[in-house]
Amino acid sequence: MPPIPGSGLAKGLAVTLRTMTKKTVTAQYPDTQPELPPRSRGVIGLFEENCTVCMLCARECPDWCIYIDSHKETVPPAAPGGRERSRNVLDRFAIDFSLCMYCGICIEVCPFDALFWSPEFEYAETDIHELTHERDKLREWMWTVPEPPALDPGAEEPKEIAAARKTADKLAAQQAQEAQQAQQAQQAPQAQQSEEGGTP
């Protein structure tokens, strides 16, 4: 059966009429910020204190957009008679976000949790050279990194937290005991003076 003339036009008008009666959903960006999912990949933040200059992130980066410079320093022995040790000191850590493809490999391979995803995405520049963020800029992004999701209430407590809590409880008990002993030592001379003052 041949199609009815004008049926395509009628279908198109029907779609238009249905759309006209629906409420419009318009993102009023930048006046209203979008609600991003919790694991959004915006920009990478650097927690410099955790970086050991192992270079794993730079080696695994498929775009070669991470630049790291370091030097070695000699650390004096911790105990007398020990030997000196050498450690890497970070001089430069930069990420070129004009090359980065946001794969997240650098964050996954970092063994010391020095790199984190931040949901911030508003860092466009008029000059492409400004998209190379040095370590000071990467440190600023750390302030925008959200807290990790809470653990499952039924899960076991991590061993690190249990060990830290045990040490903190032991230290608190030791401090309380020392404070009690100091208080007893302070009260003993006062009691002796009051006894001496009370005797005729």
mmCIF file of C-alpha atoms in Angstrom:
data_model
loop_
_atom_site.group_PDB
_atom_site.id
_atom_site.type_symbol
_atom_site.label_atom_id
_atom_site.label_comp_id
_atom_site.label_asym_id
_atom_site.label_seq_id
_atom_site.Cartn_x
_atom_site.Cartn_y
_atom_site.Cartn_z
ATOM 1 C CA MET A 1 0.000 0.000 0.000
ATOM 2 C CA PRO A 2 1.551 3.331 -0.990
ATOM 3 C CA PRO A 3 2.153 5.844 1.817
ATOM 4 C CA ILE A 4 -0.449 8.526 2.325
ATOM 5 C CA PRO A 5 0.731 11.845 0.924
ATOM 6 C CA GLY A 6 1.710 14.227 3.712
ATOM 7 C CA SER A 7 2.038 11.504 6.420
ATOM 8 C CA GLY A 8 5.719 12.358 7.028
ATOM 9 C CA LEU A 9 4.853 16.016 7.495
ATOM 10 C CA ALA A 10 2.085 15.089 9.944
ATOM 11 C CA LYS A 11 4.456 12.910 11.997
ATOM 12 C CA GLY A 12 7.020 15.704 12.148
ATOM 13 C CA LEU A 13 4.403 18.219 13.270
ATOM 14 C CA ALA A 14 3.193 15.777 15.931
ATOM 15 C CA VAL A 15 6.715 15.518 17.349
ATOM 16 C CA THR A 16 6.991 19.317 17.327
ATOM 17 C CA LEU A 17 3.675 19.719 19.161
ATOM 18 C CA ARG A 18 4.626 17.110 21.780
ATOM 19 C CA THR A 19 7.947 18.875 22.376
ATOM 20 C CA MET A 20 6.282 22.285 22.658
ATOM 21 C CA THR A 21 4.054 21.109 25.516
ATOM 22 C CA LYS A 22 6.928 19.671 27.593
ATOM 23 C CA LYS A 23 8.876 21.710 30.132
ATOM 24 C CA THR A 24 12.267 22.797 28.818
ATOM 25 C CA VAL A 25 15.364 21.539 30.593
ATOM 26 C CA THR A 26 18.089 24.099 30.036
ATOM 27 C CA ALA A 27 21.408 24.075 31.885
ATOM 28 C CA GLN A 28 21.938 27.662 33.005
ATOM 29 C CA TYR A 29 25.715 27.325 33.015
ATOM 30 C CA PRO A 30 27.788 29.234 34.197
ATOM 31 C CA ASP A 31 25.206 30.888 36.464
ATOM 32 C CA THR A 32 24.211 27.484 37.842
ATOM 33 C CA GLN A 33 26.971 24.944 38.363
ATOM 34 C CA PRO A 34 26.247 21.428 37.078
ATOM 35 C CA GLU A 35 25.828 18.541 39.504
ATOM 36 C CA LEU A 36 28.771 16.310 38.688
ATOM 37 C CA PRO A 37 28.936 12.605 39.497
ATOM 38 C CA PRO A 38 31.131 11.710 42.488
ATOM 39 C CA ARG A 39 33.988 10.258 40.395
ATOM 40 C CA SER A 40 34.197 13.033 37.824
ATOM 41 C CA ARG A 41 37.522 13.467 36.050
ATOM 42 C CA GLY A 42 38.208 17.174 36.012
ATOM 43 C CA VAL A 43 41.829 17.949 36.829
ATOM 44 C CA ILE A 44 44.632 16.104 38.637
ATOM 45 C CA GLY A 45 45.849 17.297 42.036
ATOM 46 C CA LEU A 46 49.293 16.535 43.497
ATOM 47 C CA PHE A 47 49.898 15.751 47.179
ATOM 48 C CA GLU A 48 53.591 16.516 47.080
ATOM 49 C CA GLU A 49 54.473 15.059 50.501
ATOM 50 C CA ASN A 50 53.554 11.555 49.304
ATOM 51 C CA CYS A 51 55.585 11.719 46.090
ATOM 52 C CA THR A 52 58.804 9.668 46.198
ATOM 53 C CA VAL A 53 59.859 10.484 42.604
ATOM 54 C CA CYS A 54 59.447 6.844 41.583
ATOM 55 C CA MET A 55 58.543 8.054 38.043
ATOM 56 C CA LEU A 56 55.862 5.375 37.610
ATOM 57 C CA CYS A 57 53.238 7.937 36.576
ATOM 58 C CA ALA A 58 55.505 9.491 33.930
ATOM 59 C CA ARG A 59 56.538 6.069 32.556
ATOM 60 C CA GLU A 60 52.984 4.741 32.325
ATOM 61 C CA CYS A 61 51.460 7.897 30.826
ATOM 62 C CA PRO A 62 50.434 7.057 27.225
ATOM 63 C CA ASP A 63 50.639 10.730 26.204
ATOM 64 C CA TRP A 64 53.964 11.529 27.909
ATOM 65 C CA CYS A 65 52.428 14.655 29.398
ATOM 66 C CA ILE A 66 53.979 14.369 32.893
ATOM 67 C CA TYR A 67 57.340 16.061 33.448
ATOM 68 C CA ILE A 68 59.358 15.222 36.566
ATOM 69 C CA ASP A 69 62.794 16.509 37.611
ATOM 70 C CA SER A 70 64.585 15.505 40.793
ATOM 71 C CA HIS A 71 67.970 15.313 42.457
ATOM 72 C CA LYS A 72 69.507 13.082 45.111
ATOM 73 C CA GLU A 73 70.342 14.245 48.614
ATOM 74 C CA THR A 74 72.363 12.457 51.259
ATOM 75 C CA VAL A 75 70.525 11.914 54.527
ATOM 76 C CA PRO A 76 72.647 11.634 57.689
ATOM 77 C CA PRO A 77 72.367 8.391 59.678
ATOM 78 C CA ALA A 78 69.408 8.181 62.038
ATOM 79 C CA ALA A 79 71.470 6.521 64.770
ATOM 80 C CA PRO A 80 75.159 6.894 65.629
ATOM 81 C CA GLY A 81 77.253 4.361 63.773
ATOM 82 C CA GLY A 82 74.687 4.038 60.982
ATOM 83 C CA ARG A 83 75.351 4.706 57.341
ATOM 84 C CA GLU A 84 74.246 7.637 55.258
ATOM 85 C CA ARG A 85 71.364 7.143 52.877
ATOM 86 C CA SER A 86 70.393 8.928 49.686
ATOM 87 C CA ARG A 87 66.866 9.998 48.803
ATOM 88 C CA ASN A 88 65.219 11.604 45.800
ATOM 89 C CA VAL A 89 64.038 15.206 46.178
ATOM 90 C CA LEU A 90 61.345 16.511 43.836
ATOM 91 C CA ASP A 91 62.391 19.595 41.853
ATOM 92 C CA ARG A 92 59.639 19.751 39.252
ATOM 93 C CA PHE A 93 56.319 17.999 38.730
ATOM 94 C CA ALA A 94 54.213 19.298 35.846
ATOM 95 C CA ILE A 95 51.275 17.986 33.832
ATOM 96 C CA ASP A 96 50.472 19.305 30.362
ATOM 97 C CA PHE A 97 46.670 19.233 30.230
ATOM 98 C CA SER A 98 46.688 20.160 26.549
ATOM 99 C CA LEU A 99 48.070 16.644 25.935
ATOM 100 C CA CYS A 100 46.375 14.754 28.775
ATOM 101 C CA MET A 101 43.542 12.431 27.717
ATOM 102 C CA TYR A 102 42.254 11.936 31.290
ATOM 103 C CA CYS A 103 42.701 8.176 31.271
ATOM 104 C CA GLY A 104 43.619 8.127 34.980
ATOM 105 C CA ILE A 105 46.470 5.637 34.582
ATOM 106 C CA CYS A 106 48.875 7.903 36.485
ATOM 107 C CA ILE A 107 46.521 7.999 39.479
ATOM 108 C CA GLU A 108 45.986 4.235 39.442
ATOM 109 C CA VAL A 109 49.681 3.295 39.228
ATOM 110 C CA CYS A 110 50.877 5.740 41.927
ATOM 111 C CA PRO A 111 51.853 3.443 44.840
ATOM 112 C CA PHE A 112 51.951 6.235 47.436
ATOM 113 C CA ASP A 113 48.658 8.085 46.766
ATOM 114 C CA ALA A 114 50.240 11.308 45.547
ATOM 115 C CA LEU A 115 47.809 11.966 42.661
ATOM 116 C CA PHE A 116 44.054 12.494 42.960
ATOM 117 C CA TRP A 117 41.133 13.390 40.712
ATOM 118 C CA SER A 118 39.508 16.756 41.363
ATOM 119 C CA PRO A 119 36.067 17.521 39.868
ATOM 120 C CA GLU A 120 37.170 21.052 38.905
ATOM 121 C CA PHE A 121 36.981 21.541 35.154
ATOM 122 C CA GLU A 122 37.023 25.325 34.704
ATOM 123 C CA TYR A 123 40.669 25.921 33.872
ATOM 124 C CA ALA A 124 40.492 26.912 30.216
ATOM 125 C CA GLU A 125 43.211 29.310 29.047
ATOM 126 C CA THR A 126 43.642 31.602 26.060
ATOM 127 C CA ASP A 127 47.282 30.497 25.735
ATOM 128 C CA ILE A 128 47.979 26.780 25.331
ATOM 129 C CA HIS A 129 51.241 27.133 27.282
ATOM 130 C CA GLU A 130 49.232 28.022 30.394
ATOM 131 C CA LEU A 131 47.716 24.526 30.385
ATOM 132 C CA THR A 132 50.994 23.092 31.675
ATOM 133 C CA HIS A 133 50.372 23.135 35.425
ATOM 134 C CA GLU A 134 53.469 23.138 37.626
ATOM 135 C CA ARG A 135 53.525 21.558 41.081
ATOM 136 C CA ASP A 136 52.335 24.737 42.854
ATOM 137 C CA LYS A 137 49.213 24.805 40.695
ATOM 138 C CA LEU A 138 48.718 21.052 41.081
ATOM 139 C CA ARG A 139 48.959 21.526 44.865
ATOM 140 C CA GLU A 140 46.140 24.101 44.723
ATOM 141 C CA TRP A 141 43.865 21.543 43.054
ATOM 142 C CA MET A 142 44.262 19.269 46.113
ATOM 143 C CA TRP A 143 41.973 21.608 48.081
ATOM 144 C CA THR A 144 39.120 20.719 45.713
ATOM 145 C CA VAL A 145 39.537 16.927 45.913
ATOM 146 C CA PRO A 146 36.411 15.442 47.582
ATOM 147 C CA GLU A 147 36.656 13.125 50.555
ATOM 148 C CA PRO A 148 36.730 9.401 49.752
ATOM 149 C CA PRO A 149 33.397 7.594 50.029
ATOM 150 C CA ALA A 150 32.555 6.122 53.407
ATOM 151 C CA LEU A 151 33.310 2.465 53.996
ATOM 152 C CA ASP A 152 30.560 -0.108 54.126
ATOM 153 C CA PRO A 153 29.255 -0.165 57.744
ATOM 154 C CA GLY A 154 29.533 -3.951 57.803
ATOM 155 C CA ALA A 155 33.116 -4.012 56.493
ATOM 156 C CA GLU A 156 36.099 -4.730 58.681
ATOM 157 C CA GLU A 157 38.105 -1.772 59.893
ATOM 158 C CA PRO A 158 41.319 -1.252 57.887
ATOM 159 C CA LYS A 159 44.431 -2.493 59.695
ATOM 160 C CA GLU A 160 46.091 0.914 59.432
ATOM 161 C CA ILE A 161 43.211 2.650 61.219
ATOM 162 C CA ALA A 162 43.033 -0.072 63.889
ATOM 163 C CA ALA A 163 46.783 0.236 64.536
ATOM 164 C CA ALA A 164 46.581 4.032 64.681
ATOM 165 C CA ARG A 165 43.634 3.890 67.091
ATOM 166 C CA LYS A 166 45.432 1.391 69.318
ATOM 167 C CA THR A 167 48.513 3.631 69.448
ATOM 168 C CA ALA A 168 46.375 6.714 70.159
ATOM 169 C CA ASP A 169 44.515 4.911 72.985
ATOM 170 C CA LYS A 170 47.797 3.736 74.501
ATOM 171 C CA LEU A 171 49.237 7.263 74.329
ATOM 172 C CA ALA A 172 46.084 8.760 75.867
ATOM 173 C CA ALA A 173 46.173 6.228 78.712
ATOM 174 C CA GLN A 174 49.857 6.950 79.325
ATOM 175 C CA GLN A 175 49.217 10.713 79.408
ATOM 176 C CA ALA A 176 46.285 10.253 81.800
ATOM 177 C CA GLN A 177 48.448 8.125 84.098
ATOM 178 C CA GLU A 178 51.246 10.708 84.058
ATOM 179 C CA ALA A 179 48.757 13.500 84.809
ATOM 180 C CA GLN A 180 47.327 11.494 87.717
ATOM 181 C CA GLN A 181 50.811 10.839 89.133
ATOM 182 C CA ALA A 182 51.702 14.529 88.811
ATOM 183 C CA GLN A 183 48.474 15.473 90.599
ATOM 184 C CA GLN A 184 49.179 12.990 93.411
ATOM 185 C CA ALA A 185 52.733 14.288 93.749
ATOM 186 C CA GLN A 186 51.385 17.835 93.997
ATOM 187 C CA GLN A 187 48.753 16.907 96.606
ATOM 188 C CA ALA A 188 51.213 15.023 98.855
ATOM 189 C CA PRO A 189 53.184 18.142 100.032
ATOM 190 C CA GLN A 190 49.929 20.067 100.555
ATOM 191 C CA ALA A 191 48.546 17.268 102.759
ATOM 192 C CA GLN A 192 51.809 17.135 104.721
ATOM 193 C CA GLN A 193 51.755 20.915 105.278
ATOM 194 C CA SER A 194 48.143 20.801 106.468
ATOM 195 C CA GLU A 195 48.997 17.989 108.933
ATOM 196 C CA GLU A 196 51.995 19.908 110.250
ATOM 197 C CA GLY A 197 49.898 23.060 110.586
ATOM 198 C CA GLY A 198 47.173 21.143 112.469
ATOM 199 C CA THR A 199 49.507 19.620 115.123
ATOM 200 C CA PRO A 200 49.907 21.749 118.330
#
